Amino acid sequence: MCVIAPHMRNKTGSEMSCEPPILIISEDDAWDIDSTTYADCGHFVDWDRFPSFTEEWRSPSPQELPHSHKELKRMAREGNWSNRRNLRAEAYNHIIKNIRCRSGTPDASVYHDVSERLFGRRGIQDHLLPDFLDGCLPTVYCLNARGETAVKKVLICIGNQYPDITYSPSLPSVVALLLHFSEDEAECFERACRLISCTENHKCYVDQSFLAYEASCMTFGDLAKKYCPAGHKLITTSCENSAEVFSDWIMWIFGDLPFEYTIRVFDIFLIEGNKVLYRVALALLKHYRSHLEHEVTDVRSDIQDFVKNISHHLSVQKLLEKAFSIRLFSHKELWLLQLANRKALSQRGITVMQPRQPAHMSVDLLEFSSVIVTAQEMRVIWSWIPERFSLYPPVLLFSTMEHGYSLQRFYSHCEGFEPTVLLIKTTGEEVCGSFLSSDWNERRKCSGQVATYFGTGECFVFSVRPEMERYEWVVVKKPELVKSAPPSPCSRPRSYSHGSRASTSPLRPSSPTLSSAPSSPSPSPNFLTVPGDVSSGRLSPFLSVRHFQLPTKTASMFMSGNSSGIIIGGGGGQALNIDADLNTGRTEPCETFDNPPLCQENFHIQHIEVWGCQNS
């Protein structure tokens, strides 16, 4: 087994991670494969520290790389070149050469010139490592002493050519992994520069700033909340600063995993992009949580130890199978989420290295004041919402105590804010509510007594008293609801009067253009008729319905409202339905959130509050 060097650590001693690189290649791309054998690769490697199949790697193999991307992808996933060093080196060469880079990207000849200038008269010991390493030693994996020196030289030359890189904790590991399968330092340098200089849309191979690194950590936290709720809950409830634990995710792969696991992930990652890194990290977290049999005092260290000893629990192939069973969203959707997180951090002023407090700490226990929930209860609610919003403290937008029981004033005070948290206290002292991802101004896309469902899959409903529980979008809990074929039926919602049940209207066939209103108006102003789904031009970037192909629209009825009232959730019932006077309401199980009634089914309202995110 190879020896793994310590993680990179920042000045405070905490371990660092970063956003992974991205590479997306069309299935139709043909690969121009030459006959290079790369037989000279491996002189930077300490073969005594290599995994047990080292001997097979030393033997030349007659097998050639396929010309189709699909076959190359299959080979990487199945590990067909895991014991063929020259074949892996050849694959790395052609994958990276197909990356579109900006003009003037440094190549091997630049390395020869720069290294001669830097190291010709002075040894490497006279040069400081680049600032983006923050004084930390790079991970060396199975490199020998010559390889360790070569990694440092390559990193120093990269720092010379890219002075704008200020923070990149994953770059040393990427360079070290590439060096295992490079003929010389110059080739390794050129490959690393191509990753750094990628110019393709939605692709960023290497983080180059603290802001980008923090955004990737937030993105992993968001994904863990959706795909590994048990692990996410363990971290947020057991750790004083959960953000530090989520910040380790990339180093679980590029530091803690044994080399034979890391290199298999790296093979796939170069072909498929950063989705595989998120998948593997989520699979590690899920497997750790399922094997945790007792309470631990230091979850962060315990996860690291678990990952380092993953071979006691899972083979690398089983780990990859578990990772690929997680159905993540598209590369573009992940990029949009990271972009939103980056924007939120930038607006918050987090652009240089600094500790980030847990998001729920934005709720000040001394300053927060509500007639519905305590500050501690609000902290729990705030910990549920996406971190790019919970970075900001809550600000009160509407209160029936201050603004009266008027739906019109409710809308006027809430419009222009996105997202919002709706809190309801009944006369029976029960408390429930919802997190609403979109601006209430979206309702103006229709007219009259007819409203349209809008919002995104980040919406959720919750109860606070007597029991505190959150109910997320049903697709998060049941991803099998997402079909590969476009939806054919469109659900026509029901019309009903508050306080009485009504049956669901029959399904109607979908049409190319969905109408925002029925052919005739509602027969009574006391009825709120809500048709199916209408495409929204102003949706939050993450979990938008337009990114899914659902078999029925009842699984995506998030929020709706007009002059007759507001509805949250739909399909078989409404999670919350509030009348125009803000006096009475009803709660039922609904298909969108798969929730039970959030309080007594028919209730009278004592207070309503709507909270926004300050500076949102």
Coordinates of C-alpha atoms in Angstrom, one line a residue:
M1 CA 0.0 0.0 0.0
C2 CA 1.2 3.5 -0.7
V3 CA 1.7 6.1 2.0
I4 CA -0.4 9.2 1.9
A5 CA 1.1 12.5 3.0
P6 CA -0.8 14.6 5.5
H7 CA -3.7 16.8 4.2
M8 CA -3.1 20.3 3.3
R9 CA -4.0 22.6 6.2
N10 CA -4.6 26.2 6.4
K11 CA -3.1 28.7 8.8
T12 CA -5.7 27.8 11.5
G13 CA -4.8 24.1 11.3
S14 CA -8.1 23.1 9.6
E15 CA -8.0 20.9 6.6
M16 CA -8.7 22.4 3.2
S17 CA -10.6 21.3 0.2
C18 CA -11.7 22.8 -3.1
E19 CA -14.0 22.6 -6.1
P20 CA -13.1 19.7 -8.4
P21 CA -12.3 20.1 -12.1
I22 CA -14.9 19.6 -14.7
L23 CA -14.6 17.9 -18.1
I24 CA -17.6 17.2 -20.2
I25 CA -17.1 15.4 -23.6
S26 CA -19.7 14.7 -26.1
E27 CA -20.7 11.0 -26.5
D28 CA -20.2 11.5 -30.3
D29 CA -16.6 12.7 -30.0
A30 CA -14.0 10.6 -31.8
W31 CA -10.6 10.2 -30.1
D32 CA -7.5 10.6 -32.2
I33 CA -5.4 7.8 -30.6
D34 CA -1.8 7.4 -31.6
S35 CA 0.4 4.4 -30.9
T36 CA 2.6 5.9 -28.2
T37 CA 3.2 3.3 -25.5
Y38 CA 4.5 5.6 -22.7
A39 CA 6.8 2.8 -21.7
D40 CA 9.2 5.3 -20.0
C41 CA 6.6 6.4 -17.5
G42 CA 7.1 5.4 -13.8
H43 CA 10.6 6.6 -13.0
F44 CA 9.1 9.1 -10.5
V45 CA 7.4 6.2 -8.6
D46 CA 8.5 4.3 -5.6
W47 CA 7.4 0.8 -6.7
D48 CA 7.8 -0.6 -3.2
R49 CA 5.0 1.7 -2.0
F50 CA 2.7 0.8 -4.9
P51 CA -0.4 -1.4 -4.5
S52 CA -0.1 -5.2 -4.7
F53 CA -0.8 -5.3 -8.5
T54 CA 2.4 -3.4 -9.2
E55 CA 4.0 -6.3 -11.1
E56 CA 1.1 -6.3 -13.6
W57 CA 1.6 -2.6 -14.2
R58 CA 5.2 -3.1 -15.0
S59 CA 4.4 -5.5 -17.9
P60 CA 3.7 -3.9 -21.3
S61 CA 0.2 -4.5 -22.6
P62 CA -0.7 -4.9 -26.2
Q63 CA -4.2 -3.6 -25.6
E64 CA -5.0 -0.3 -27.3
L65 CA -7.4 2.5 -26.4
P66 CA -10.7 2.6 -28.2
H67 CA -11.5 5.5 -30.6
S68 CA -15.0 6.2 -29.2
H69 CA -15.6 8.2 -26.1
K70 CA -18.3 5.8 -25.0
E71 CA -15.9 2.9 -24.9
L72 CA -13.2 4.9 -23.2
K73 CA -15.7 5.9 -20.5
R74 CA -16.7 2.2 -20.1
M75 CA -13.1 1.2 -19.7
A76 CA -12.5 3.9 -17.0
R77 CA -15.6 2.9 -15.0
E78 CA -14.8 -0.8 -15.2
G79 CA -11.1 -0.3 -14.4
N80 CA -9.8 -2.0 -17.5
W81 CA -6.6 -0.1 -17.4
S82 CA -6.1 -0.1 -13.7
N83 CA -3.2 -2.6 -14.0
R84 CA -1.8 -1.2 -17.3
R85 CA 0.4 1.8 -16.5
N86 CA 1.3 2.6 -20.1
L87 CA -2.3 2.5 -21.2
R88 CA -3.4 4.8 -18.5
A89 CA -0.6 7.3 -19.4
E90 CA -1.7 7.2 -23.0
A91 CA -5.3 7.8 -22.0
Y92 CA -4.4 10.8 -19.8
N93 CA -2.4 12.3 -22.7
H94 CA -5.2 12.2 -25.2
I95 CA -8.0 13.2 -22.8
I96 CA -6.1 16.3 -21.7
K97 CA -5.0 17.2 -25.2
N98 CA -8.6 17.4 -26.2
I99 CA -9.4 20.1 -23.7
R100 CA -10.0 23.5 -25.2
C101 CA -7.6 26.0 -23.6
R102 CA -7.0 29.7 -23.9
S103 CA -4.3 30.8 -26.3
G104 CA -0.9 31.1 -24.9
T105 CA -1.3 28.3 -22.4
P106 CA 2.2 27.3 -21.2
D107 CA 3.5 24.1 -22.7
A108 CA 6.6 21.8 -22.2
S109 CA 8.9 24.2 -23.9
V110 CA 7.9 27.0 -21.5
Y111 CA 8.7 24.7 -18.6
H112 CA 12.2 24.1 -19.9
D113 CA 12.8 27.8 -20.1
V114 CA 11.3 28.7 -16.8
S115 CA 12.9 25.9 -14.9
E116 CA 16.3 26.7 -16.3
R117 CA 15.9 30.3 -15.3
L118 CA 14.6 29.5 -11.8
F119 CA 16.7 26.4 -11.0
G120 CA 19.7 26.8 -13.3
R121 CA 22.0 28.5 -10.8
R122 CA 20.0 28.1 -7.6
G123 CA 18.7 24.8 -6.2
I124 CA 15.0 24.2 -5.5
Q125 CA 15.7 24.6 -1.7
D126 CA 16.3 28.3 -2.4
H127 CA 12.7 28.7 -3.7
L128 CA 9.6 29.1 -1.6
L129 CA 6.5 27.0 -2.6
P130 CA 3.7 29.1 -4.1
D131 CA 1.5 31.1 -1.8
F132 CA -1.6 29.1 -3.0
L133 CA -0.2 26.1 -1.1
D134 CA -0.4 28.2 2.1
G135 CA 2.8 26.8 3.4
C136 CA 1.6 23.2 3.2
L137 CA 3.4 20.2 1.8
P138 CA 1.8 18.5 -1.2
T139 CA 0.4 15.0 -1.1
V140 CA 3.0 12.7 -2.6
Y141 CA 1.1 9.4 -2.9
C142 CA 3.6 6.8 -4.2
L143 CA 6.2 9.1 -5.6
N144 CA 9.9 8.5 -4.8
A145 CA 12.2 11.3 -3.6
R146 CA 12.9 12.4 -7.2
G147 CA 9.1 12.5 -7.8
E148 CA 8.6 14.6 -4.6
T149 CA 11.2 17.1 -5.8
A150 CA 9.6 17.2 -9.3
V151 CA 6.2 18.0 -7.9
K152 CA 7.6 21.0 -6.0
K153 CA 9.4 22.2 -9.2
V154 CA 6.3 21.9 -11.3
L155 CA 4.2 23.8 -8.7
I156 CA 6.8 26.6 -8.4
C157 CA 6.8 27.0 -12.2
I158 CA 3.0 27.0 -12.2
G159 CA 3.1 29.7 -9.6
N160 CA 5.5 31.7 -11.8
Q161 CA 3.2 31.4 -14.8
Y162 CA -0.1 31.9 -13.0
P163 CA 0.4 34.7 -10.4
D164 CA -3.4 35.1 -10.2
I165 CA -3.9 31.8 -8.5
T166 CA -4.3 32.7 -4.9
Y167 CA -5.8 29.5 -3.3
S168 CA -5.8 26.0 -4.8
P169 CA -5.6 23.2 -2.3
S170 CA -6.4 20.4 -4.8
L171 CA -3.8 21.5 -7.5
P172 CA -0.8 19.7 -5.7
S173 CA -2.7 16.4 -5.6
V174 CA -3.6 16.8 -9.3
V175 CA 0.0 17.4 -10.2
A176 CA 1.2 14.5 -8.1
L177 CA -1.3 12.1 -9.7
L178 CA -0.4 13.3 -13.2
L179 CA 3.3 12.8 -12.5
H180 CA 2.8 9.1 -11.7
F181 CA 2.0 8.7 -15.4
S182 CA 4.2 11.4 -17.1
E183 CA 7.4 10.8 -18.9
D184 CA 9.1 13.9 -17.5
E185 CA 8.4 17.1 -15.5
A186 CA 7.7 19.2 -18.6
E187 CA 4.9 16.8 -19.7
C188 CA 3.3 16.9 -16.3
F189 CA 3.6 20.7 -16.2
E190 CA 1.9 21.0 -19.6
R191 CA -1.0 18.7 -18.6
A192 CA -1.5 20.7 -15.4
C193 CA -1.5 24.0 -17.3
R194 CA -4.2 22.7 -19.7
L195 CA -6.4 21.8 -16.8
I196 CA -5.9 25.3 -15.2
S197 CA -6.5 27.1 -18.5
C198 CA -9.6 25.3 -19.7
T199 CA -12.0 27.7 -21.4
E200 CA -15.0 25.5 -22.1
N201 CA -18.4 26.4 -20.9
H202 CA -19.4 25.3 -17.3
K203 CA -15.9 23.8 -16.8
C204 CA -13.3 24.8 -14.2
Y205 CA -10.7 22.1 -13.6
V206 CA -8.9 23.6 -10.7
D207 CA -10.0 26.1 -8.1
Q208 CA -7.9 29.2 -8.2
S209 CA -9.3 31.3 -5.3
F210 CA -10.7 30.9 -1.8
L211 CA -14.1 32.1 -2.9
A212 CA -14.3 29.2 -5.5
Y213 CA -13.2 26.7 -2.9
E214 CA -15.8 27.8 -0.3
A215 CA -18.5 27.7 -3.0
S216 CA -17.7 24.1 -3.8
C217 CA -17.8 23.2 -0.1
M218 CA -21.2 24.8 0.2
T219 CA -22.4 22.9 -2.9
F220 CA -21.4 19.6 -1.3
G221 CA -23.3 20.6 1.9
D222 CA -26.4 21.2 -0.2
L223 CA -26.0 17.9 -2.0
A224 CA -25.4 16.0 1.3
K225 CA -28.6 17.6 2.6
K226 CA -30.5 16.2 -0.4
Y227 CA -28.9 12.8 -1.0
C228 CA -27.5 11.8 2.4
P229 CA -29.9 13.4 5.0
A230 CA -28.8 11.0 7.8
G231 CA -25.1 11.9 7.3
H232 CA -26.0 15.6 7.0
K233 CA -28.0 15.5 10.2
L234 CA -25.2 13.7 12.0
I235 CA -22.7 16.4 11.0
T236 CA -24.9 19.4 11.7
T237 CA -26.0 18.1 15.1
S238 CA -22.7 16.7 16.3
C239 CA -20.2 19.3 15.2
E240 CA -19.8 22.8 16.5
N241 CA -18.9 24.0 13.1
S242 CA -20.4 21.7 10.4
A243 CA -19.0 23.9 7.6
E244 CA -15.5 22.7 8.5
V245 CA -16.5 19.0 8.1
F246 CA -18.2 19.6 4.7
S247 CA -15.1 21.5 3.7
D248 CA -13.1 18.3 3.9
W249 CA -15.1 16.6 1.2
I250 CA -12.6 17.0 -1.7
M251 CA -9.7 15.9 0.6
W252 CA -11.5 12.7 1.4
I253 CA -10.8 11.8 -2.2
F254 CA -7.5 13.6 -2.8
G255 CA -5.9 12.9 0.6
D256 CA -7.6 10.3 2.7
L257 CA -8.5 7.6 0.2
P258 CA -5.8 5.0 -0.5
F259 CA -4.0 5.5 -3.8
E260 CA -5.6 2.6 -5.6
Y261 CA -9.0 4.1 -4.9
T262 CA -8.0 7.7 -5.7
I263 CA -6.5 6.8 -9.0
R264 CA -9.6 4.9 -10.2
V265 CA -11.7 8.0 -9.3
F266 CA -9.2 10.2 -11.1
D267 CA -9.5 8.1 -14.2
I268 CA -13.3 8.6 -14.4
F269 CA -13.1 12.2 -13.3
L270 CA -10.8 13.2 -16.2
I271 CA -13.4 11.8 -18.6
E272 CA -16.8 12.6 -16.9
G273 CA -16.0 15.7 -14.9
N274 CA -16.6 16.7 -11.3
K275 CA -19.9 14.8 -10.9
V276 CA -18.0 11.7 -10.0
L277 CA -16.1 13.5 -7.2
Y278 CA -19.4 14.6 -5.7
R279 CA -20.8 11.1 -6.1
V280 CA -17.9 9.4 -4.5
A281 CA -17.8 11.8 -1.6
L282 CA -21.6 11.3 -1.0
A283 CA -21.1 7.5 -1.2
L284 CA -18.4 7.7 1.4
L285 CA -20.6 9.8 3.7
K286 CA -23.6 7.5 3.3
H287 CA -21.4 4.4 3.9
Y288 CA -19.8 6.0 7.0
R289 CA -23.2 6.9 8.5
S290 CA -24.6 3.4 7.9
H291 CA -21.6 1.8 9.6
L292 CA -21.6 4.1 12.6
E293 CA -22.7 2.0 15.6
H294 CA -21.9 4.3 18.5
E295 CA -21.5 8.0 19.3
V296 CA -18.2 9.6 18.5
T297 CA -16.7 12.7 20.0
D298 CA -15.0 13.9 16.9
V299 CA -17.0 13.2 13.8
R300 CA -14.6 15.1 11.5
S301 CA -11.6 12.9 12.5
D302 CA -13.7 9.8 12.5
I303 CA -14.8 10.3 8.9
Q304 CA -11.2 10.8 7.9
D305 CA -10.1 7.6 9.6
F306 CA -13.0 5.7 8.0
V307 CA -12.0 6.9 4.6
K308 CA -8.4 6.0 5.1
N309 CA -9.4 2.5 6.0
I310 CA -12.2 2.2 3.4
S311 CA -10.6 -1.0 2.1
H312 CA -11.8 -2.8 5.3
H313 CA -15.4 -2.0 4.3
L314 CA -15.6 -1.7 0.5
S315 CA -13.6 -2.6 -2.6
V316 CA -12.9 0.3 -5.0
Q317 CA -15.4 -1.2 -7.5
K318 CA -18.1 -1.5 -4.9
L319 CA -17.5 2.1 -3.9
L320 CA -17.9 3.3 -7.5
E321 CA -21.0 1.3 -7.9
K322 CA -22.5 3.0 -4.8
A323 CA -21.4 6.3 -6.2
F324 CA -23.0 5.8 -9.6
S325 CA -26.3 4.7 -8.0
I326 CA -26.7 8.3 -6.7
R327 CA -28.6 10.1 -9.4
L328 CA -27.1 13.6 -9.4
F329 CA -28.3 16.5 -11.6
S330 CA -26.5 17.6 -14.8
H331 CA -23.1 19.3 -14.9
K332 CA -24.9 22.5 -15.8
E333 CA -27.2 22.3 -12.8
L334 CA -24.3 21.7 -10.4
W335 CA -22.5 24.6 -12.0
L336 CA -25.5 26.8 -11.5
L337 CA -25.7 25.8 -7.8
Q338 CA -22.1 26.5 -7.3
L339 CA -22.4 29.9 -9.1
A340 CA -25.3 30.8 -6.8
N341 CA -23.3 29.8 -3.7
R342 CA -20.3 31.8 -5.0
K343 CA -22.5 34.9 -5.5
A344 CA -23.9 34.6 -2.0
L345 CA -20.4 34.3 -0.5
S346 CA -19.2 37.2 -2.5
Q347 CA -22.1 39.4 -1.3
R348 CA -21.4 38.3 2.2
G349 CA -17.8 39.5 1.8
I350 CA -16.2 36.1 2.0
T351 CA -13.6 36.3 -0.8
V352 CA -10.3 35.7 1.0
M353 CA -9.3 33.0 3.5
Q354 CA -11.3 33.3 6.7
P355 CA -13.3 31.0 8.9
R356 CA -17.0 30.7 8.1
Q357 CA -19.4 30.4 10.9
P358 CA -22.2 27.8 10.8
A359 CA -25.1 29.2 8.8
H360 CA -27.7 28.9 11.6
M361 CA -25.5 31.2 13.7
S362 CA -26.9 34.0 11.5
V363 CA -29.9 34.0 13.9
D364 CA -28.8 36.2 16.8
L365 CA -30.2 34.7 20.1
L366 CA -30.3 38.1 21.7
E367 CA -31.6 40.2 18.9
F368 CA -34.1 37.9 17.2
S369 CA -37.7 38.6 18.1
S370 CA -40.8 36.8 16.9
V371 CA -44.3 36.3 18.3
I372 CA -44.4 32.8 16.7
V373 CA -41.1 31.0 17.3
T374 CA -38.2 31.3 19.7
A375 CA -34.7 32.2 18.5
Q376 CA -33.6 28.6 19.0
E377 CA -36.5 27.3 16.9
M378 CA -35.6 29.8 14.2
R379 CA -32.0 28.6 14.3
V380 CA -33.3 25.1 13.5
I381 CA -35.4 26.4 10.6
W382 CA -32.5 28.5 9.4
S383 CA -30.3 25.4 9.3
W384 CA -32.8 23.7 7.0
I385 CA -32.7 26.4 4.2
P386 CA -29.9 26.4 1.5
E387 CA -26.7 27.8 2.9
R388 CA -26.3 30.5 0.3
F389 CA -29.4 32.1 1.9
S390 CA -28.8 31.1 5.5
L391 CA -25.5 33.0 5.5
Y392 CA -27.7 36.1 6.0
P393 CA -29.6 36.9 9.1
P394 CA -33.4 36.8 8.9
V395 CA -35.3 40.0 8.5
L396 CA -39.0 40.4 9.2
L397 CA -41.0 41.4 6.0
F398 CA -44.6 40.9 7.1
S399 CA -46.4 40.4 10.4
T400 CA -50.1 40.4 11.1
M401 CA -49.3 42.0 14.4
E402 CA -47.8 45.0 12.6
H403 CA -49.5 45.0 9.2
G404 CA -52.9 43.5 9.9
Y405 CA -54.8 40.6 8.5
S406 CA -54.7 41.6 4.8
L407 CA -53.6 39.4 1.9
Q408 CA -53.0 42.4 -0.2
R409 CA -50.6 43.8 2.4
F410 CA -49.0 40.3 2.7
Y411 CA -48.2 40.4 -1.0
S412 CA -47.0 44.1 -1.1
H413 CA -44.5 43.5 1.8
C414 CA -43.2 40.1 0.4
E415 CA -42.9 41.0 -3.3
G416 CA -39.3 41.6 -4.4
F417 CA -37.9 39.2 -1.8
E418 CA -36.6 35.7 -2.7
P419 CA -36.6 33.4 -0.8
T420 CA -39.0 33.8 2.1
V421 CA -40.0 31.8 5.2
L422 CA -43.7 31.7 6.1
L423 CA -44.6 31.1 9.7
I424 CA -48.1 30.4 11.0
K425 CA -49.3 30.1 14.6
T426 CA -52.8 28.8 15.1
T427 CA -55.3 29.6 17.9
G428 CA -54.5 26.1 19.1
E429 CA -50.9 27.1 19.7
E430 CA -49.6 24.9 16.9
V431 CA -46.9 26.3 14.7
C432 CA -46.1 25.3 11.1
G433 CA -44.8 27.0 7.9
S434 CA -42.9 26.7 4.7
F435 CA -39.7 27.8 2.9
L436 CA -40.6 29.4 -0.4
S437 CA -37.9 29.7 -3.0
S438 CA -39.4 32.2 -5.4
D439 CA -40.7 35.8 -5.3
W440 CA -44.5 36.1 -4.7
N441 CA -44.4 38.5 -7.6
E442 CA -44.4 35.4 -9.9
R443 CA -48.2 35.2 -9.3
R444 CA -48.6 38.3 -11.5
K445 CA -47.8 36.2 -14.6
C446 CA -51.5 35.3 -14.6
S447 CA -54.6 37.4 -14.0
G448 CA -58.0 37.3 -12.5
Q449 CA -59.1 34.5 -10.0
V450 CA -56.7 32.0 -11.6
A451 CA -53.2 31.5 -10.2
T452 CA -50.3 29.4 -11.4
Y453 CA -48.0 27.1 -9.4
F454 CA -44.4 28.3 -9.4
G455 CA -41.3 27.9 -7.3
T456 CA -38.6 25.2 -7.3
G457 CA -37.7 21.9 -5.6
E458 CA -35.9 23.8 -2.9
C459 CA -39.3 24.6 -1.4
F460 CA -40.3 22.6 1.7
V461 CA -43.0 22.7 4.4
F462 CA -42.5 22.0 8.1
S463 CA -44.1 21.8 11.5
V464 CA -42.5 23.4 14.7
R465 CA -45.0 22.6 17.4
P466 CA -45.9 20.2 18.8
E467 CA -43.3 18.3 16.8
M468 CA -40.5 19.8 14.7
E469 CA -40.2 18.1 11.3
R470 CA -39.4 19.1 7.8
Y471 CA -41.0 17.7 4.6
E472 CA -39.0 18.2 1.4
W473 CA -39.9 17.9 -2.2
V474 CA -41.0 14.3 -2.9
V475 CA -38.5 13.9 -5.7
V476 CA -35.7 14.3 -3.2
K477 CA -36.9 11.3 -1.2
K478 CA -38.1 9.4 -4.2
P479 CA -35.8 10.1 -7.2
E480 CA -37.4 7.2 -9.1
L481 CA -40.3 9.6 -9.8
V482 CA -38.1 11.3 -12.4
K483 CA -38.7 9.6 -15.8
S484 CA -36.6 9.7 -18.9
A485 CA -39.6 10.4 -21.1
P486 CA -41.3 13.8 -21.1
P487 CA -44.5 14.0 -19.1
S488 CA -47.6 13.5 -21.2
P489 CA -50.5 14.3 -18.8
C490 CA -50.9 17.7 -17.2
S491 CA -52.8 17.9 -13.9
R492 CA -55.7 20.3 -13.7
P493 CA -55.9 21.3 -10.1
R494 CA -59.2 21.4 -8.2
S495 CA -61.4 24.3 -7.2
Y496 CA -62.7 24.3 -3.7
S497 CA -63.9 26.5 -0.9
H498 CA -61.8 26.8 2.3
G499 CA -62.8 24.4 5.0
S500 CA -64.3 21.8 2.8
R501 CA -62.9 18.9 0.8
A502 CA -63.2 18.6 -2.9
S503 CA -62.2 15.9 -5.4
T504 CA -59.3 16.2 -7.8
S505 CA -60.2 17.2 -11.3
P506 CA -59.6 14.7 -14.1
L507 CA -56.3 14.8 -15.9
R508 CA -56.2 16.6 -19.2
P509 CA -53.7 16.0 -22.0
S510 CA -50.8 18.4 -22.2
S511 CA -50.5 20.9 -24.9
P512 CA -47.4 22.5 -26.4
T513 CA -48.2 25.8 -24.7
L514 CA -49.8 25.8 -21.3
S515 CA -52.4 28.4 -20.5
S516 CA -52.2 30.5 -17.4
A517 CA -55.9 30.7 -17.1
P518 CA -58.9 28.5 -17.8
S519 CA -61.4 29.2 -20.6
S520 CA -63.9 30.7 -18.2
P521 CA -63.5 32.4 -14.8
S522 CA -64.1 30.8 -11.5
P523 CA -67.8 30.8 -10.6
S524 CA -67.2 32.3 -7.2
P525 CA -64.6 34.6 -5.7
N526 CA -64.4 32.3 -2.7
F527 CA -62.8 29.6 -4.9
L528 CA -59.1 29.5 -5.9
T529 CA -58.5 27.6 -9.1
V530 CA -54.9 26.7 -9.8
P531 CA -54.0 25.0 -13.1
G532 CA -50.9 22.9 -13.6
D533 CA -47.4 24.2 -14.4
V534 CA -46.4 27.2 -16.4
S535 CA -42.8 27.8 -17.2
S536 CA -41.3 30.5 -15.1
G537 CA -38.7 32.9 -16.3
R538 CA -37.4 33.7 -12.9
L539 CA -36.7 30.5 -11.0
S540 CA -33.9 29.8 -8.6
P541 CA -31.0 28.0 -10.3
F542 CA -31.1 24.8 -8.2
L543 CA -33.8 22.1 -8.4
S544 CA -36.0 24.1 -10.9
V545 CA -38.8 22.0 -12.3
R546 CA -37.7 22.7 -15.8
H547 CA -34.7 20.5 -15.2
F548 CA -36.8 17.5 -14.6
Q549 CA -39.1 15.3 -16.7
L550 CA -41.8 14.3 -14.2
P551 CA -44.6 11.8 -15.0
T552 CA -47.2 14.1 -13.3
K553 CA -47.4 17.8 -12.5
T554 CA -48.8 17.0 -9.0
A555 CA -45.3 16.2 -8.0
S556 CA -44.2 19.8 -8.6
M557 CA -46.9 22.1 -7.2
F558 CA -44.8 24.3 -4.9
M559 CA -46.5 27.6 -4.3
S560 CA -49.4 29.6 -5.7
G561 CA -51.5 32.6 -4.9
N562 CA -54.0 35.2 -6.1
S563 CA -56.6 37.6 -4.5
S564 CA -58.5 34.6 -3.1
G565 CA -55.7 33.2 -1.0
I566 CA -52.4 31.3 -1.1
I567 CA -51.6 27.6 -1.5
I568 CA -48.4 25.7 -0.7
G569 CA -48.1 22.2 -2.2
G570 CA -50.6 20.3 -4.3
G571 CA -51.7 17.0 -5.6
G572 CA -54.4 15.1 -3.7
G573 CA -54.6 18.0 -1.2
Q574 CA -52.7 21.2 -0.2
A575 CA -50.0 21.2 2.5
L576 CA -51.2 24.7 3.4
N577 CA -54.2 26.8 2.2
I578 CA -54.8 30.2 3.6
D579 CA -57.8 32.3 2.9
A580 CA -57.9 36.0 1.7
D581 CA -58.6 37.3 5.2
L582 CA -55.6 35.5 6.7
N583 CA -58.0 34.2 9.3
T584 CA -58.6 30.5 8.5
G585 CA -56.6 27.8 6.8
R586 CA -56.4 24.1 6.0
T587 CA -53.6 21.6 5.9
E588 CA -53.7 18.2 4.2
P589 CA -51.3 15.5 2.9
C590 CA -50.1 16.5 -0.6
E591 CA -48.1 14.7 -3.3
T592 CA -45.6 17.5 -3.8
F593 CA -44.1 17.1 -0.3
D594 CA -45.5 13.8 0.8
N595 CA -46.4 15.3 4.1
P596 CA -49.0 14.6 6.8
P597 CA -51.2 17.5 8.0
L598 CA -48.9 20.0 9.5
C599 CA -51.3 20.8 12.4
Q600 CA -55.0 20.4 13.0
E601 CA -56.6 20.1 9.5
N602 CA -59.0 23.0 9.8
F603 CA -57.4 25.8 11.8
H604 CA -57.9 29.5 12.8
I605 CA -54.9 31.7 12.5
Q606 CA -53.5 33.6 15.5
H607 CA -50.4 35.1 13.8
I608 CA -48.6 35.0 10.5
E609 CA -45.0 36.2 9.9
V610 CA -42.9 36.2 6.7
W611 CA -39.1 36.4 7.0
G612 CA -36.6 37.1 4.3
C613 CA -32.8 37.0 4.1
Q614 CA -31.2 40.3 4.9
N615 CA -29.6 41.7 1.7
S616 CA -31.3 39.1 -0.4

